[in-house]
């Protein structure tokens, strides 16, 4: 784009976990070009088409600027005061009459990409005190978090491949060429993979589809959906059988090796091959490569999480890392150390309370809580089923569960029955069209940014902060203020509570916690002094300054003069590099024993299911449906931007030609796909890049619901793949939905 560029701003992209630094040219209020910031210490100029689309998100006429309130059945623009007054008028009586559990909350994915939402969402949740908390975590990474929690004592202690120093990378069920990486923040994965191979390293990809990632690797193995646990257990079997178990430095810190050895003994490569479709020789070779590589890492993501054996498979990924001595060593799978908000660097180092699960159960199905939340697959039944504790009101924050969660049609119908639905969102979409009150968020270009979560999964340690690119409009609150205002309403302070006082309360309670913790760098300091030292800041910035200064690199409020503060970070618009990953065991551990629990009882018990599953139902028979992602897509919500829309049809049914021939399907014809939960009709795309017996539909489509306001997206709506996902099929331990490996029937459909 040409034109007079009056300034250049730097901003971390909030759209995906890669957290690219962007360079944004501004001409007055107009956004010029958006490029990768080559000086960014972490992303070094890497960018994808979605980052540039932030300019279109900023000006998208469908993006909400005013609250909407439903009147006579129709959502109409309202003032902020009117919208908050409506919350007070309608929400409080529901709580008063039916109790706190009558209100449910659903937190969507962008909460993790917006620290104002994540920090102040907590305040609202605490004030509501409801048991009915749901989030996108149970259609995503809960299995990995549970496995990490049980093994290392903290749900967020997730080891990531040290890609720049590894010699062998085994990837299961992840496609970073399209997704750019997840639970592994790794800008320019393609470039790093190339470098790995150039220095003589090797990468193997295990996926029922030959993805772009698989194409760029040394080897690709097709796997039957849902059988990664079989494959990994057989690898463990070989490691033991061939005397290849070598924990290296970790020897002193691991419990449960024998139990794992016993468990794997029965799952030979030959037995596993029958289930997963990977020949026994290949399994044996993989195990040997892993153990001979020197420095190796195993990594699994969506394909290993959102499936029948999600937690067991996620656990076995790290079992392989441990048994080959690759956990927590250079070039292996390592624990990043973040500058702020990382729970595994607070409290006593090396030991802790571990994690607890199942502290309560869902009312209808009895599904257990994990990390304080219930499986989102249970939400519809909790709304539908009468009785004490029935969900009557729902608050959604940055989420679109109608497109993202299983048995979408059932949930869609349930939302229509709610007495009250309140949403914080930037669009009226397939979910928020049901809301009675919608509070819009601001364009990302109006708000400051800090990634509280992703540096905890970074391929390298770094810390970065972005101030707002454009001055925010003065007549609209930021979302953290909206959340505080809702918190005030819920706690009975009226429709116009004192936001500043509430915010002071939030930060003061954090200060109290820190000065009362003997392991904190500000233990027993004066709360008033700390509070004054944060003077001049408010909202998320103030909480961030506190977290940075009490964090592992912090200045501890004057004690370490070289240490980090937010002011120092502001002086580094391209971020501060904190170096390559370093070994963190035992310090990172928070298990009661102070050891890595290699064989947590619940996981060992659940692994028995893996053995039992080498049965006919898992081998022949029906087709299995898996998902996929596309670079120009971001879950359900960016199909309304011209830069990302258009092009070849993306919402297609991928099927192998041999299956297509057998079923009478040809390229571009319509097929009907049916599961226990529902059916959809969509065009066929023949490809030999998918395993015979497997079909694929991407999620996040189905923009044809009446009442949504997505004028571009509805022109190319696609179908909602989660109509097919079965809300009754869960990974039993984590409560995560099974979104991959869904049994389906496929037939030609005449329109
Ligand atoms: N079948 C199948 N289903 C899946 C998956 C799959 O692989 N297959 N993947 C799952 C995964 S990994 C995830 S994370 C979930 C995602 O599930 P969700 O989080 O429910 O869905 P998103 O599409 O991310 O929706 C994000 C919503 O946030 C809104 N939004 C964007 N920015 C902001 C903001 O700044 N403030 C506010 N208030 N709102 C904002 C958007 O308009 C959109 O409505 O989907 C899951 N569903
Ligand atoms: N462009 C783009 N980027 C995104 C997103 C997006 O929607 N679009 N979403 C973001 C989010 S919220 C997340 S969580 C991440 C996800 O990041 P990834 O995990 O990399 O996501 P996917 O591209 O869905 O890759 C999952 C792969 O698992 C394979 N698979 C399916 N079932 C199985 C199985 O049983 N076993 C094995 N081994 N493989 C299987 C699928 O074929 C697919 O290739 O991506 C993030 N980045
Ligand atoms: S990969 Fe794309 S969407 Fe993800 S952070 Fe970078 S620019 Fe944004
Ligand atoms: Mo996700």
PDB file of C-alpha atoms and ligand atoms in Angstrom, residues 13 15-16 18-20 22 46-48 50-51 180, ligand 3:
ATOM      1  CA  UNK A  13      -0.592 -10.599  16.805  1.00  0.00           C
ATOM      2  CA  UNK A  15      -4.868 -14.350  16.602  1.00  0.00           C
ATOM      3  CA  UNK A  16      -2.983 -17.568  17.170  1.00  0.00           C
ATOM      4  CA  UNK A  18       2.519 -18.118  17.363  1.00  0.00           C
ATOM      5  CA  UNK A  19       2.403 -14.558  18.761  1.00  0.00           C
ATOM      6  CA  UNK A  20       4.159 -12.919  15.807  1.00  0.00           C
ATOM      7  CA  UNK A  22       3.838  -7.189  13.633  1.00  0.00           C
ATOM      8  CA  UNK A  46       7.535 -14.341  10.633  1.00  0.00           C
ATOM      9  CA  UNK A  47       3.903 -13.652   9.811  1.00  0.00           C
ATOM     10  CA  UNK A  48       0.935 -15.337   8.127  1.00  0.00           C
ATOM     11  CA  UNK A  50      -4.169 -13.664   9.235  1.00  0.00           C
ATOM     12  CA  UNK A  51      -1.874 -11.075  10.830  1.00  0.00           C
ATOM     13  CA  UNK A 180       1.483 -22.518  13.156  1.00  0.00           C
TER      14      UNK A 180
HETATM   15  S1  LIG B   3       0.989 -17.031  12.563  1.00  0.00           S
HETATM   16 FE1  LIG B   3      -0.444 -15.544  11.697  1.00  0.00          FE
HETATM   17  S2  LIG B   3      -2.224 -15.545  13.045  1.00  0.00           S
HETATM   18 FE2  LIG B   3      -0.552 -16.551  14.127  1.00  0.00          FE
HETATM   19  S3  LIG B   3       0.356 -14.918  15.332  1.00  0.00           S
HETATM   20 FE3  LIG B   3       1.515 -15.033  13.409  1.00  0.00          FE
HETATM   21  S4  LIG B   3       0.518 -13.560  12.049  1.00  0.00           S
HETATM   22 FE4  LIG B   3      -0.877 -13.917  13.765  1.00  0.00          FE
END
